[in-house]
Coordinates of C-alpha atoms and ligand atoms in Angstrom, one line a residue:
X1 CA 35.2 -22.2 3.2
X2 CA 36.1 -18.9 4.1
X3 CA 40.1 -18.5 5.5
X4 CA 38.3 -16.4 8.8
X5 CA 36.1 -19.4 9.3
X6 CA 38.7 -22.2 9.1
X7 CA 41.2 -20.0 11.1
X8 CA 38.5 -19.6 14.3
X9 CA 37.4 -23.9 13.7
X10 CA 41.4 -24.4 14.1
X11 CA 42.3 -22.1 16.4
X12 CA 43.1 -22.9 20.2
X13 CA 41.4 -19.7 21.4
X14 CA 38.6 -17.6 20.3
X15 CA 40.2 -15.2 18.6
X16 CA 37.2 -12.9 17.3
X17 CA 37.4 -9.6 19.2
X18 CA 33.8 -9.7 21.3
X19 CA 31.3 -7.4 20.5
X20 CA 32.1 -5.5 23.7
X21 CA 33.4 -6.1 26.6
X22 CA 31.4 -7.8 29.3
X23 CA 32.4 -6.2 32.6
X24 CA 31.8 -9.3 35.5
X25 CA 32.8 -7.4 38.5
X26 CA 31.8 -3.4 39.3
X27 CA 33.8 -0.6 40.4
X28 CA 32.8 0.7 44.1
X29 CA 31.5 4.0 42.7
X30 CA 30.4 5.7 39.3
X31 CA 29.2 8.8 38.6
X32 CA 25.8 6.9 37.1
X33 CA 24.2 3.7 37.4
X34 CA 21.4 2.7 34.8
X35 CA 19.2 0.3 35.8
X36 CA 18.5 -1.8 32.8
X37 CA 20.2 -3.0 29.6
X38 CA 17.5 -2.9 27.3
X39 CA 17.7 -0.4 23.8
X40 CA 16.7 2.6 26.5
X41 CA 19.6 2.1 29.1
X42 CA 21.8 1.5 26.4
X43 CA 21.5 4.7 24.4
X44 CA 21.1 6.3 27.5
X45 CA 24.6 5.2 28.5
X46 CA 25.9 5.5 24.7
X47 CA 24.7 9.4 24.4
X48 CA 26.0 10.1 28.1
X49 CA 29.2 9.7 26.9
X50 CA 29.2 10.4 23.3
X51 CA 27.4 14.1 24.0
X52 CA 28.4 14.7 27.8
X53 CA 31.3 13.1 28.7
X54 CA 30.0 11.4 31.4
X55 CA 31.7 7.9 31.5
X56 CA 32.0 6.7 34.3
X57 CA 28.4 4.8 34.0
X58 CA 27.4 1.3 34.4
X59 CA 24.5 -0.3 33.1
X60 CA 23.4 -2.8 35.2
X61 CA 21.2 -5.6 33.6
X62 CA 20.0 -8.6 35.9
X63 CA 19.8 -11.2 32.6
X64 CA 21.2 -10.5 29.1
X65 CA 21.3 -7.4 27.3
X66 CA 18.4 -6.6 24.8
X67 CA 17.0 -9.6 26.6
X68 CA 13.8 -7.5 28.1
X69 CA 11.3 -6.1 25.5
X70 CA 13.6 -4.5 23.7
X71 CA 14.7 -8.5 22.1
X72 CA 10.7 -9.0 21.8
X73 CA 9.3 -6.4 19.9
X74 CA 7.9 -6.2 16.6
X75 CA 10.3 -3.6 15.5
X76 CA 7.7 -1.0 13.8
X77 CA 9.4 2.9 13.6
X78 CA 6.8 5.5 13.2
X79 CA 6.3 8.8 14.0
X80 CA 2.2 8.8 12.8
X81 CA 1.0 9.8 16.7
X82 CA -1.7 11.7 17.9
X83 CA -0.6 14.6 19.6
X84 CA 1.9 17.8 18.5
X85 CA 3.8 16.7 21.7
X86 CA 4.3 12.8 20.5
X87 CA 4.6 13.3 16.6
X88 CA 7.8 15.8 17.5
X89 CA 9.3 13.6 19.7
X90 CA 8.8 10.0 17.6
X91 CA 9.7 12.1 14.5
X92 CA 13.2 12.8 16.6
X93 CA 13.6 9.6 16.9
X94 CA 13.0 8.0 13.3
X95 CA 15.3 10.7 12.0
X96 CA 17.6 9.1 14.8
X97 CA 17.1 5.8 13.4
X98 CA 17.5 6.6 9.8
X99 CA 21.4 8.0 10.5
X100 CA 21.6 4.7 13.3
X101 CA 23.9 1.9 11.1
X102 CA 26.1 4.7 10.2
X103 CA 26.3 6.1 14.2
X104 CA 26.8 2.9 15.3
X105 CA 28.7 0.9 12.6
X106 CA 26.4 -1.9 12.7
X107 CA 23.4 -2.9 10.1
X108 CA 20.5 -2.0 11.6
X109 CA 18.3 -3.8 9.0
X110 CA 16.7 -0.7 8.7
X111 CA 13.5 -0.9 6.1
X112 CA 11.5 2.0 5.4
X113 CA 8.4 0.5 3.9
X114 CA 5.2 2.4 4.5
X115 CA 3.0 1.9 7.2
X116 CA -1.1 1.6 7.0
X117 CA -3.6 1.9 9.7
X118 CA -6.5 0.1 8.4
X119 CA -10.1 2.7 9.4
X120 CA -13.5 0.2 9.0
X121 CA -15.8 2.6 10.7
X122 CA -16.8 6.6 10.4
X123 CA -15.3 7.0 13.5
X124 CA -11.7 5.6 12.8
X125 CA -11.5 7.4 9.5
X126 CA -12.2 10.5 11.3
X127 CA -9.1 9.7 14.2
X128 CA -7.1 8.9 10.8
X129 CA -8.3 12.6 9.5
X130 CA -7.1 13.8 12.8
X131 CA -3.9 12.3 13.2
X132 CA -2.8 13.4 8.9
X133 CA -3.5 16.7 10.2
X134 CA -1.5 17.0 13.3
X135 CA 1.1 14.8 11.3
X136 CA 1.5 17.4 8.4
X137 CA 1.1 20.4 10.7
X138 CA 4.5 19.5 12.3
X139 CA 6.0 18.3 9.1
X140 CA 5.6 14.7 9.2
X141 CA 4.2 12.8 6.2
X142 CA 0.8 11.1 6.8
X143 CA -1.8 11.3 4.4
X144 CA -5.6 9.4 4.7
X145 CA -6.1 7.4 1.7
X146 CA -8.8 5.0 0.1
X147 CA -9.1 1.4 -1.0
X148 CA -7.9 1.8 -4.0
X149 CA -4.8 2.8 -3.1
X150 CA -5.0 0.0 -0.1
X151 CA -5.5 -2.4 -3.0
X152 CA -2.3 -1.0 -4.9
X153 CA -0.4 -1.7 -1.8
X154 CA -1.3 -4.5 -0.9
X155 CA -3.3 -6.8 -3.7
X156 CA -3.4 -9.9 -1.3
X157 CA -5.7 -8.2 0.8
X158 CA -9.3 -8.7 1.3
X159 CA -10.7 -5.4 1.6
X160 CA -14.2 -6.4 2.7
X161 CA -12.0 -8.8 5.3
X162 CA -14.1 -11.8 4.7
X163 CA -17.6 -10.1 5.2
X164 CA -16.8 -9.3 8.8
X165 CA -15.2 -5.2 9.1
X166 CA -14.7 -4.2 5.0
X167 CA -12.0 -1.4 5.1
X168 CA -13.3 2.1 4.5
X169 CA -9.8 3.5 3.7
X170 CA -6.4 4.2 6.2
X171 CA -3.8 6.6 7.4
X172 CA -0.9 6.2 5.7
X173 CA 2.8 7.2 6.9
X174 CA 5.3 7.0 4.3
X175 CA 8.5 6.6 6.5
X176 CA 7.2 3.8 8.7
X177 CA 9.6 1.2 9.1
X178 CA 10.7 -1.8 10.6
X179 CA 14.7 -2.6 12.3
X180 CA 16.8 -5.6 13.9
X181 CA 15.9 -5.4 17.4
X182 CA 18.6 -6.8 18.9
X183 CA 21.4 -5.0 16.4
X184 CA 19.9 -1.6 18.4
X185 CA 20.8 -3.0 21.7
X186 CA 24.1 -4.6 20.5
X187 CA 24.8 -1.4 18.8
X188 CA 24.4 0.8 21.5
X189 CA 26.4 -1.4 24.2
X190 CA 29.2 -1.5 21.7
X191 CA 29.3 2.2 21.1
X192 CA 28.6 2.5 24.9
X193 CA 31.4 0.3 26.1
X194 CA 33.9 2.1 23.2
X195 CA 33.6 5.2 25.4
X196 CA 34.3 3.7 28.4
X197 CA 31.0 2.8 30.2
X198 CA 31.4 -0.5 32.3
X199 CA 28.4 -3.0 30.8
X200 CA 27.4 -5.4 33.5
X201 CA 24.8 -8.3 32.8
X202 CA 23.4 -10.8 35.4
X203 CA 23.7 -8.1 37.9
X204 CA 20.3 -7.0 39.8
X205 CA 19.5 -4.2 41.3
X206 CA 17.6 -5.0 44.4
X207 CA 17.5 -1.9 46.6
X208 CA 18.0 1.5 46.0
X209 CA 20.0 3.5 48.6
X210 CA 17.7 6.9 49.5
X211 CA 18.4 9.3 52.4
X212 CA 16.9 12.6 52.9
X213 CA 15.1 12.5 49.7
X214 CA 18.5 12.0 48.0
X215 CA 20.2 9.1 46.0
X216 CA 23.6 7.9 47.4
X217 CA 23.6 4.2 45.6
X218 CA 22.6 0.8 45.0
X219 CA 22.4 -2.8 46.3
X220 CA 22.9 -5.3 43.6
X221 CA 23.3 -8.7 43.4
X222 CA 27.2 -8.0 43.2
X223 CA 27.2 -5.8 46.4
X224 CA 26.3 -2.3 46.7
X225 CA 27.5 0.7 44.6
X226 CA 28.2 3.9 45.5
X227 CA 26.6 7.2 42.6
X228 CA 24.4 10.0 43.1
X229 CA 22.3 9.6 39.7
X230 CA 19.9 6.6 39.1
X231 CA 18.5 6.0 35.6
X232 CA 15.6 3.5 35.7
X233 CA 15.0 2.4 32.4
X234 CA 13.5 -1.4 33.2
X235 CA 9.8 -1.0 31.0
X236 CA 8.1 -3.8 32.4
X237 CA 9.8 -4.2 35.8
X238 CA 9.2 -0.5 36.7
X239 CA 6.7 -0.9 39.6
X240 CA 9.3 -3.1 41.4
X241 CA 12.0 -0.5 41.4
X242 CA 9.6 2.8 42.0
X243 CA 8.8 1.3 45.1
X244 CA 12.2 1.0 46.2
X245 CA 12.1 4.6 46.2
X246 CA 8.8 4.9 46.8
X247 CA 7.2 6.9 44.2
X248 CA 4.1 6.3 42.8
X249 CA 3.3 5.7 39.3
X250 CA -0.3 5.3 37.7
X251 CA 1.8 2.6 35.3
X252 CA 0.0 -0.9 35.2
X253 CA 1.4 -3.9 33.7
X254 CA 0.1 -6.0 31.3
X255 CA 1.4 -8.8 28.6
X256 CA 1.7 -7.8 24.9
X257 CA 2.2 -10.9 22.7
X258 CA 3.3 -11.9 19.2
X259 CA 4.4 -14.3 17.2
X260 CA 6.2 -15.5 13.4
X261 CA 5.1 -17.5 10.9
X262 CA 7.5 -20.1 8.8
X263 CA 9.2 -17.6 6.2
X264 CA 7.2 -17.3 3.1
X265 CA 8.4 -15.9 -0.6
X266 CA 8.9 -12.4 0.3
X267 CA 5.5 -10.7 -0.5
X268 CA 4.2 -7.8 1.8
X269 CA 6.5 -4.8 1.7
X270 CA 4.5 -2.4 3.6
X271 CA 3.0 -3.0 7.1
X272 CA -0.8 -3.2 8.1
X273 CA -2.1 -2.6 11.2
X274 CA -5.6 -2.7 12.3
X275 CA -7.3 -1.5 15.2
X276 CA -10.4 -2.7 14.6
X277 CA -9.3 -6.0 13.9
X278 CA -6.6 -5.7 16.4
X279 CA -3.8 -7.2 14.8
X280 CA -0.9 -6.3 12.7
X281 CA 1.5 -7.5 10.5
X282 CA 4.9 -7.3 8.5
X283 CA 7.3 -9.6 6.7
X284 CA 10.8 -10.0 7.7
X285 CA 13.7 -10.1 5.9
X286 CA 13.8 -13.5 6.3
X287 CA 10.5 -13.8 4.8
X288 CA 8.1 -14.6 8.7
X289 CA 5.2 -12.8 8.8
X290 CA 5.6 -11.1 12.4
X291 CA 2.0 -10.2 13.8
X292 CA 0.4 -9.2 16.9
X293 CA -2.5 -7.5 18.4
X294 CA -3.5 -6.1 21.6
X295 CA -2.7 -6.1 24.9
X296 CA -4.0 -9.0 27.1
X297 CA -6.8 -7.4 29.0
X298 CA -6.1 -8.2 32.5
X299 CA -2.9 -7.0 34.6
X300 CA 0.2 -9.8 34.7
X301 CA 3.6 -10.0 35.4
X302 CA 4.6 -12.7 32.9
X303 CA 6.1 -13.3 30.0
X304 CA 4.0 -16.3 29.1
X305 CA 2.2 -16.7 25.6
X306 CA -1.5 -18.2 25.3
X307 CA -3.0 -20.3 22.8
X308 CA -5.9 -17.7 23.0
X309 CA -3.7 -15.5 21.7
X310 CA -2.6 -17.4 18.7
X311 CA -6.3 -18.6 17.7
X312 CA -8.0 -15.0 17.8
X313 CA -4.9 -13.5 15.7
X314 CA -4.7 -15.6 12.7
X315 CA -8.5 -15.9 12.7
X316 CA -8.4 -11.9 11.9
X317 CA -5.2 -12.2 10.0
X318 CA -6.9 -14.6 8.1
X319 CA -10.5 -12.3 7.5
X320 CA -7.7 -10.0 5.7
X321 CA -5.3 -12.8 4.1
X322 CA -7.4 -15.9 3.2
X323 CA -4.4 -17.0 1.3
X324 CA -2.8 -17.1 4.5
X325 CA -4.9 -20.1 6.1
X326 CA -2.3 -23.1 6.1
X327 CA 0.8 -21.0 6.8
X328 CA 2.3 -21.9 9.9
X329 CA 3.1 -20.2 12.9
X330 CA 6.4 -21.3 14.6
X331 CA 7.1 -19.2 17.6
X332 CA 5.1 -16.6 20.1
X333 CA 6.3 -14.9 23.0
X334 CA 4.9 -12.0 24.9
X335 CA 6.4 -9.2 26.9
X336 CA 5.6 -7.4 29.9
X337 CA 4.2 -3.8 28.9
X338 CA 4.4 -1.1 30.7
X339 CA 1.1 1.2 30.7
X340 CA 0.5 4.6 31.3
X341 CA -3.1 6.0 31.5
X342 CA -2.6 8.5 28.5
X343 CA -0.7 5.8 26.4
X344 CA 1.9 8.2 26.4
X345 CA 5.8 7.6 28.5
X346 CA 7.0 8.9 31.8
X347 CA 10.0 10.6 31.6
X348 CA 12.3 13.2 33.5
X349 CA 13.1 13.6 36.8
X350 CA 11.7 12.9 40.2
X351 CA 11.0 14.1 43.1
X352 CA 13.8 12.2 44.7
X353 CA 17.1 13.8 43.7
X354 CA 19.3 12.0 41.6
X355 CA 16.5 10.0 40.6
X356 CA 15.4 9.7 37.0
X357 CA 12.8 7.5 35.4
X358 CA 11.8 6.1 31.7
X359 CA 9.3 4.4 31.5
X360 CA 5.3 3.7 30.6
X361 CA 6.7 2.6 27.0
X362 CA 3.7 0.0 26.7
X363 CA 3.4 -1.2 23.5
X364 CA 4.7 2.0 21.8
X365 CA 8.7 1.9 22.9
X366 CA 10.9 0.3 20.7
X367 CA 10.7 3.7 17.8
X368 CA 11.8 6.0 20.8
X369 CA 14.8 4.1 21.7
X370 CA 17.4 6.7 20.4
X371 CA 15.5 9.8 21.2
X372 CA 14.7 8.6 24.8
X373 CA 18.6 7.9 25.4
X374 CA 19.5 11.0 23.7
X375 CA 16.9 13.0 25.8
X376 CA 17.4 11.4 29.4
X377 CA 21.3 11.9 28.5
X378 CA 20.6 15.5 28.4
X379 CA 18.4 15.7 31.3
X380 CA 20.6 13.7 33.4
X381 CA 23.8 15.8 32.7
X382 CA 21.8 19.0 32.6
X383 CA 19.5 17.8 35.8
X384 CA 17.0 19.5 33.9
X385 CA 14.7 17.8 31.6
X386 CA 14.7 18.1 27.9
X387 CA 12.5 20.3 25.9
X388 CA 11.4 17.7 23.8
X389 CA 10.1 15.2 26.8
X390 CA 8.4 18.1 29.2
X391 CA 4.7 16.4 28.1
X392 CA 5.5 13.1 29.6
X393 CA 6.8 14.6 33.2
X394 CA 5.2 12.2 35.7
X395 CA 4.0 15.0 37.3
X396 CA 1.2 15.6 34.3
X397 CA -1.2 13.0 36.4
X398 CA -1.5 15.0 39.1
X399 CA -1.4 18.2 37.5
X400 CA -4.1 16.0 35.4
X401 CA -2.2 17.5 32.1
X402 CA -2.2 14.3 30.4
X403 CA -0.6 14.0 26.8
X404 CA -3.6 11.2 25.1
X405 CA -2.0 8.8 22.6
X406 CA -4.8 6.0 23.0
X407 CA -5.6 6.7 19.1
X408 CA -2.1 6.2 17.8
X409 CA -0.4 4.0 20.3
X410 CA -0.7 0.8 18.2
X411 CA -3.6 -1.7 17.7
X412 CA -6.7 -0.8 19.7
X413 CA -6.5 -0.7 22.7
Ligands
FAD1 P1 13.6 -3.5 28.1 O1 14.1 -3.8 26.7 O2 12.5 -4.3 28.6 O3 14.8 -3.4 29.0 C1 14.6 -3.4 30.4 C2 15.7 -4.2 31.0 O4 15.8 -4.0 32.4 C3 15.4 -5.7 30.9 O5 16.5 -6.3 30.1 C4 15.4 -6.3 32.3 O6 16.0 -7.5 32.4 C5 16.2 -5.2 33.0 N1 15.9 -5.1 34.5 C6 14.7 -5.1 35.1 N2 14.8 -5.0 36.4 C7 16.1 -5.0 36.7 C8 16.9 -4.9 37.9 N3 16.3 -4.8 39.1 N4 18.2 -4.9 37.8 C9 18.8 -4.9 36.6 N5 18.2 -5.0 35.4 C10 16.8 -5.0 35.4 N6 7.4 -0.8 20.4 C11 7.5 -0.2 19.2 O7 7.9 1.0 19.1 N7 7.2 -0.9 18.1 C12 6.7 -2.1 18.1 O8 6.5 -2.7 17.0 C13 6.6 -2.8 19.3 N8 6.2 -4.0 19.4 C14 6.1 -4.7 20.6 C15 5.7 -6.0 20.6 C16 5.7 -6.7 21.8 C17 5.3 -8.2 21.8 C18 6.2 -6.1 23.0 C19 6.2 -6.9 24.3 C20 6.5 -4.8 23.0 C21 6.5 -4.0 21.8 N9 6.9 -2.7 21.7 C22 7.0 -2.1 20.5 C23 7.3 -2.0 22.9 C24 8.8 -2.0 23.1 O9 9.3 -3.3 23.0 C25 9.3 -1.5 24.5 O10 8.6 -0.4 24.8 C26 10.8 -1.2 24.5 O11 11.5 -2.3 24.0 C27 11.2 -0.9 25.9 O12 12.6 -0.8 25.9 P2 13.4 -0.7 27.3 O13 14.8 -0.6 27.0 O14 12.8 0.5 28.0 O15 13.0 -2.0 28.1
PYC2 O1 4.1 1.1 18.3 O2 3.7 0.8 16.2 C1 3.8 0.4 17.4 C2 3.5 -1.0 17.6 C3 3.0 -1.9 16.8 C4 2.9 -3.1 17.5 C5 3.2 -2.9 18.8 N1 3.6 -1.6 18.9

C-alpha cells in the first residue's frame, strides 16, 4: 500500500492540502461578484486575475462547483461551426484547451480524436460543404469526406444504418476532442483561488441591487454584498437572474439529456454525431460509451431524465451499432439548456452598468469555457467588450443581426 495512503488512513486529521480553499463566509465588498461556479464563472474569475489583476472577486455558486452543466456535459471540443464569427472564436478556445493541463497543473484528460458529422441526405452534405469551407477559410481543419473513409474510421459502423438513413458521407474535423469535465472546473477554481479570488459554494444570489440603471450589489443567501460589476454566468438559470435586473432575453430553456453505457473494451476512438439520427457518441477513457441527442422539444426547467429519452437513443445508436444491442446503459441525466434563437451565445455588456451577461450556451458551451472566461475577463476589466465576442452582443436581436449556428450547434436541432 502506498506510504501517502497509509499515512492519511492513520492520521488524526486530514492532512492532504484541499484542492482550494472553500471560502464559507464573504467579505462585505469586492470589486466583482460572479454569479455562478460553473467552467464559465470560473475562468472568468481565474483570467480576472491572472491577465488583470483584479482579485478581489467572488464567485458565488448556490450548490457545488462544476455542479451545473458544466459536471453534465458530454465534453466534445470543436471548433467545426458555421459562421466566420463562431469558427474564430471556438477555434480560440480549443487552442485554449490544448495548452489547459499545462495552465492549470491539472490532467485535463484531454483527447484529440477526430470528430465526424454523419450527412444522409443532399441537403446535409451540402451544410457539411458549407461548413469545410468556412472552416478552411479561417484556417481551421475540416474537410468533407466519403464512406470509405467513414468505414476506415470506424469499421463497427453500419453505413446503411440498418436500412433506415444510409450515410452519404460527413464533415470531418481533425482536432475534435473530448476533456474531464469536472478537472476544467476544479482546475480553474484552483488557479482562481491561487490568486486570491474568494470561491464561495452554497451561496445564492437572490436579488440583484440596481439603482439608476447602475449595479451597487447583491442579496445572497449569506446577506448582501456590496460591488459595482456583476458577471452572470448561470446557463440554465439565466432567465431567473435577468429578471432581477430586468432585461429581456429571447433565451428559452429547455432539457438536454444523456447518458453512459457499462464500459466496454476500448473500441471507438473518434466521435460520431448525427443530426439526422440525432444522436451522438464517444467512448471514455474508462471505456462508457457517452451518447446523447437532442434537445427535448418542449420548454422545462428540470433536470429530470425520461425513459423516452433512453428508448429513442439506443434505438438510433443501435441502426448505426447493431453490435451494440445488449450493452447496458447505467446512468442518464439531463441538464437545463440555455437557448438562443440563432443557436449562437449572449455575451458582453448590458444596458445596465456594471452588468455583464454569458449566457445562451445551449447545448454548444462546454468547448468555449476558456475563451468565454478569457474574453468576459477582458470586457469586464476593459468595460468594453472583446473583439472576438462582438457577434453575440445581446443587442444583435434587436438590431435583428443574428449570428446562425443552427447547422453546427450539435445534433439537429
Ligand atoms: P453551468 O456549469 O451550468 O454553471 C452555472 C452555475 O450557476 C451552476 O453551477 C448553478 O448552480 C449556478 N447558479 C445558478 N443560479 C445561481 C444563483 N442564483 N446563485 C448562485 N449560483 C447560481 N457543450 C459542449 O461544448 N460540448 C458538449 O459535448 C456538450 N454536451 C452537453 C450535454 C448535456 C447533457 C448538456 C446538458 C449540456 C451540454 N453542453 C455541451 C453544454 C454545456 O454543458 C454548457 O453550455 C456549459 O457547461 C455551460 O457552462 P456554465 O459554466 O455557463 O454553466
Ligand atoms: O457542442 O459538440 C457539441 C455537442 C455535442 C453534444 C452536445 N453538444
Amino acid at each position: 500500500m502506498p506510504y501517502k495512503l497509509l499515512k492519511f488512513g492513520f492520521g488524526r486529521e486530514f492532512n492532504e492540502s484541499r484542492y482550494f480553499e472553500d471560502v464559507q463566509t464573504p467579505k462585505k465588498t469586492y470589486d466583482v461578484v460572479i454569479i455562478g461556479g460553473g467552467g464559465h464563472g470560473l475562468a472568468a474569475a481565474y483570467y480576472l486575475a491572472k491577465e488583470h489583476g483584479i482579485t478581489n472577486v467572488a464567485v458565488l455558486e448556490r450548490g457545488y462547483i462544476g455542479g451545473g452543466n458544466t459536471g453534465r456535459n458530454t465534453t466534445i471540443v470543436r471548433s467545426n461551426y458555421l459562421t466566420p464569427e463562431g469558427v474564430k472564436f471556438y477555434d480560440a478556445s480549443v487552442k485554449l484547451f490544448e495548452g489547459l493541463s499545462e495552465e492549470l497543473d491539472l490532467n485535463m484528460f484531454y483527447s484529440t480524436r477526430g470528430h465526424f458529422t454523419l450527412a444522409h441526405t443532399d441537403s446535409s452534405m451540402r451544410t457539411m460543404r458549407w461548413r469545410a469551407e468556412v472552416n478552411k477559410h479561417v484556417g481551421v481543419d475540416s474537410r468533407v469526406v466519403g464512406r470509405d473513409e467513414i468505414a476506415k474510421a470506424c469499421p463497427q459502423m453500419d453505413l446503411d444504418c440498418s436500412g433506415h438513413a444510409a450515410i452519404k458521407g460527413a464533415l470531418y474535423h481533425n482536432p475534435g476532442s473530448v476533456a474531464r469535465h469536472d478537472a476544467v472546473a476544479w482546475g480553474y477554481a484552483r488557479g482562481a483561488a491561487n490568486l486570491g479570488v474568494d470561491i464561495i459554494q452554497m451561496t445564492e444570489v437572490q436579488d440583484i441591487d440596481v439603482r439608476n440603471g447602475k449595479v451597487h450589489g447583491v442579496q445572497t443567501s449569506k446577506g448582501y454584498i456590496s460591488t459595482g460589476k456583476v458577471l452572470s454566468a448561470v446557463a440554465g438559470f439565466t432567465p431567473r437572474i435577468t429578471k432581477m435586473v430586468d432585461i429581456k432575453t429571447p433565451i428559452t430553456i429547455h432539457p438536454l439529456q444523456a447518458c453512459v453505457t457499462e464500459p466496454m473494451k476500448p473500441w471507438l476512438d473518434t466521435i460520431i454525431v448525427s443530426g439526422s439520427l440525432h444522436v451522438y457518441v464517444s467512448q471514455s477513457s474508462r471505456g462508457e460509451l457517452v451518447m446523447g441527442s437532442s434537445l427535448d422539444p418542449y420548454e422545462l426547467h428540470s433536470t429530470r431524465s425520461s425513459f423516452d429519452f433512453v428508448e429513442g437513443l439506443t434505438s438510433h445508436i443501435v441502426d448505426m451499432f447493431p453490435f451494440l444491442s445488449n450493452v447496458k446503459v447505467v446512468r442518464q441525466w439531463a441538464g437545463m439548456a440555455d437557448l438562443t434563437p440563432d443557436f449562437a451565445p449572449i455575451m458582453g455588456k448590458t444596458e445596465i452598468e456594471g452588468f455583464y451577461l454569458d449566457a445562451g450556451w445551449g447545448t454548444w458551451g462546454f468547448k468555449a469555457t476558456p475563451i468565454s472566461g478569457k474574453t468576459m475577463a477582458a470586457t469586464i476589466a476593459n468595460d468594453k467588450a472583446h473583439d472576438l465576442i462582438h457577434s453575440f452582443r445581446l443587442s444583435r436581436f434587436e438590431d435583428y443581426e443574428l449570428t446562425g449556428e443552427k447547422g453546427a450547434a450539435s445534433v439537429g436541432h
